mmCIF file of C-alpha atoms in Angstrom:
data_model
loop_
_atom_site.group_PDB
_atom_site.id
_atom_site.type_symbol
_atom_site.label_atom_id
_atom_site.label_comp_id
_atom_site.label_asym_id
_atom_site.label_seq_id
_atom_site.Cartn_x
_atom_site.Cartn_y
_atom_site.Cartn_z
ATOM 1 C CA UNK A 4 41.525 -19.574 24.884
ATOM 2 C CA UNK A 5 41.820 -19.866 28.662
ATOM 3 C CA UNK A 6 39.707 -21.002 31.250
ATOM 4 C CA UNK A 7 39.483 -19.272 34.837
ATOM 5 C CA UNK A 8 37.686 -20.837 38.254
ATOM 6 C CA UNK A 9 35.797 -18.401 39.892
ATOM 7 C CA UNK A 10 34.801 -18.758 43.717
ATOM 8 C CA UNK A 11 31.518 -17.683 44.153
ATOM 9 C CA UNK A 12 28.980 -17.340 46.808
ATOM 10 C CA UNK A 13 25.324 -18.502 47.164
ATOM 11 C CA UNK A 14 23.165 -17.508 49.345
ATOM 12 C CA UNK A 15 19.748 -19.225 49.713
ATOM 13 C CA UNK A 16 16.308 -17.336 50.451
ATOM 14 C CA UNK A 17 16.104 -18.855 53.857
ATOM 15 C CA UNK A 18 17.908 -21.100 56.214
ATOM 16 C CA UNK A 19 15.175 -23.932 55.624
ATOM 17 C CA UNK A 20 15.928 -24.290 52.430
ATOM 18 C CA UNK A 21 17.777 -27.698 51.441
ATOM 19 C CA UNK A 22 21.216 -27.250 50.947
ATOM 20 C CA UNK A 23 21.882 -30.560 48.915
ATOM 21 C CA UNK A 24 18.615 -30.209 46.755
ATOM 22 C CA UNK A 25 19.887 -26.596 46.039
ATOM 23 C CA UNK A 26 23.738 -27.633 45.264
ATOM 24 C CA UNK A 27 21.658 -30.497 42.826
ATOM 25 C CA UNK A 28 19.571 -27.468 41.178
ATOM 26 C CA UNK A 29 22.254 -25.049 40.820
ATOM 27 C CA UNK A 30 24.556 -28.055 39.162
ATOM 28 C CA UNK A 31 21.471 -28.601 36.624
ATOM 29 C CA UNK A 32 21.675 -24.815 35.374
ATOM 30 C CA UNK A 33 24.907 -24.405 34.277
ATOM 31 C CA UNK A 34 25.229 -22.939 30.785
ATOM 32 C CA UNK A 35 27.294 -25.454 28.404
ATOM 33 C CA UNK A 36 31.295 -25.377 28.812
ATOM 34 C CA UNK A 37 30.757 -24.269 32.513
ATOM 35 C CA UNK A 38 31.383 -26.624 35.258
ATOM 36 C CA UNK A 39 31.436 -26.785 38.839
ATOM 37 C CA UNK A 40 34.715 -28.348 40.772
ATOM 38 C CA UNK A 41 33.712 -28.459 44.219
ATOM 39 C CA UNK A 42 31.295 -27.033 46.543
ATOM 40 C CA UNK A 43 31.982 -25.436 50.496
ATOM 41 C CA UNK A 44 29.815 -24.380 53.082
ATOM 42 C CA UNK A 45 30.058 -21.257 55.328
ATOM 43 C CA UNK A 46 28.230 -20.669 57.986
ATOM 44 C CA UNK A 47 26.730 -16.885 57.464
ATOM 45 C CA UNK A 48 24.712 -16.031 60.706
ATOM 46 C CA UNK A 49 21.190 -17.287 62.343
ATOM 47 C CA UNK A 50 21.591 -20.556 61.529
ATOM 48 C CA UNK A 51 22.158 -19.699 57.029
ATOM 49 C CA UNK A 52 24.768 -21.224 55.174
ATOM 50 C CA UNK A 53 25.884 -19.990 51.977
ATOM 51 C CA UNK A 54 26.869 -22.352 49.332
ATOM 52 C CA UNK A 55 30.590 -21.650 47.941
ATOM 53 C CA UNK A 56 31.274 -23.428 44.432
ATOM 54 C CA UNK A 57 34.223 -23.081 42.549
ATOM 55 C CA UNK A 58 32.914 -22.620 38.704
ATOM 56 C CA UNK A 59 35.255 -23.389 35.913
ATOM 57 C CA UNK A 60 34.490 -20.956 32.743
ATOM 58 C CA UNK A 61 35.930 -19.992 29.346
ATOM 59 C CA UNK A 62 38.245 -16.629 29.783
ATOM 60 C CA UNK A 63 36.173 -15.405 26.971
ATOM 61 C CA UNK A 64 33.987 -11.936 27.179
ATOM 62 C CA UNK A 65 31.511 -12.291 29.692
ATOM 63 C CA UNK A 66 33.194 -14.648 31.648
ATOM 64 C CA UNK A 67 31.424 -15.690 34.817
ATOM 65 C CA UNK A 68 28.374 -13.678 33.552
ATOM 66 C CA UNK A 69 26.142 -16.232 32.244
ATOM 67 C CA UNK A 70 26.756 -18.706 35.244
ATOM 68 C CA UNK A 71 25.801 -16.225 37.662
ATOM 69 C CA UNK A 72 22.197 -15.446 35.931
ATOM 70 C CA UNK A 73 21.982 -18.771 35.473
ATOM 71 C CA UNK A 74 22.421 -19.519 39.003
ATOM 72 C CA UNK A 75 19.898 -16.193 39.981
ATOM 73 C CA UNK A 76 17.024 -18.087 38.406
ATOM 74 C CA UNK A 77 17.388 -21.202 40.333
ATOM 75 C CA UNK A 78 14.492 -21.394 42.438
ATOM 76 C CA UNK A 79 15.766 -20.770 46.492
ATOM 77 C CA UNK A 80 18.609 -18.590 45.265
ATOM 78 C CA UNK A 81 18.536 -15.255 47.443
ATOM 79 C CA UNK A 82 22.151 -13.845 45.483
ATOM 80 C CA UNK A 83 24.929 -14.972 43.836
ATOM 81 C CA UNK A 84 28.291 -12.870 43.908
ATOM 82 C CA UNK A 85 31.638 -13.739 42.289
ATOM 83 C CA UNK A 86 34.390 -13.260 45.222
ATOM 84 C CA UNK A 87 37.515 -14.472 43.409
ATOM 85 C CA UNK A 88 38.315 -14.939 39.797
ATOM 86 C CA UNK A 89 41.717 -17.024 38.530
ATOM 87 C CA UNK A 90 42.979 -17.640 35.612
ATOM 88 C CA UNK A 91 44.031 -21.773 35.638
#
């Protein structure tokens, strides 16, 4: 079995909201087998930055699925979308 790294895009409920205590929270949720190599920052609009991590995964069924509910429930999470998926 595989493994793919999937960029994917945070954005948080407002632009008060911590960035680094949010990149700690969202590290703390991942489902075992997942892990993170490396987080960006893009500036959205207004002054909100969205958190861009690169999330390494099994290529199994389901893929990036559990990482990105586990990363919904994370408390200051507005949405998470999966923009690019690669097998490694």
């Amino acid at each position: 079995m595989g493994k793919v790294a999937a960029n994917m895009k945070i954005m948080p409920q407002s632009p008060d909201i911590d960035l680094d205590e949010l990149q700690e929270r969202l590290e703390a949720s991942l489902p075992e087998g997942a892990q993170i190599n490396g987080f960006e920052r893009d500036d959205v609009a207004f002054g909100l930055v969205a958190l861009l991590p690169t999330v390494i995964v099994a290529d199994d069924a389901g893929g990036t699925e559990v990482v990105e509910e586990a990363f919904a429930e994370v408390e200051g999470v507005e949405s998470v979308s999966v923009e690019d998926v690669g097998r490694i």
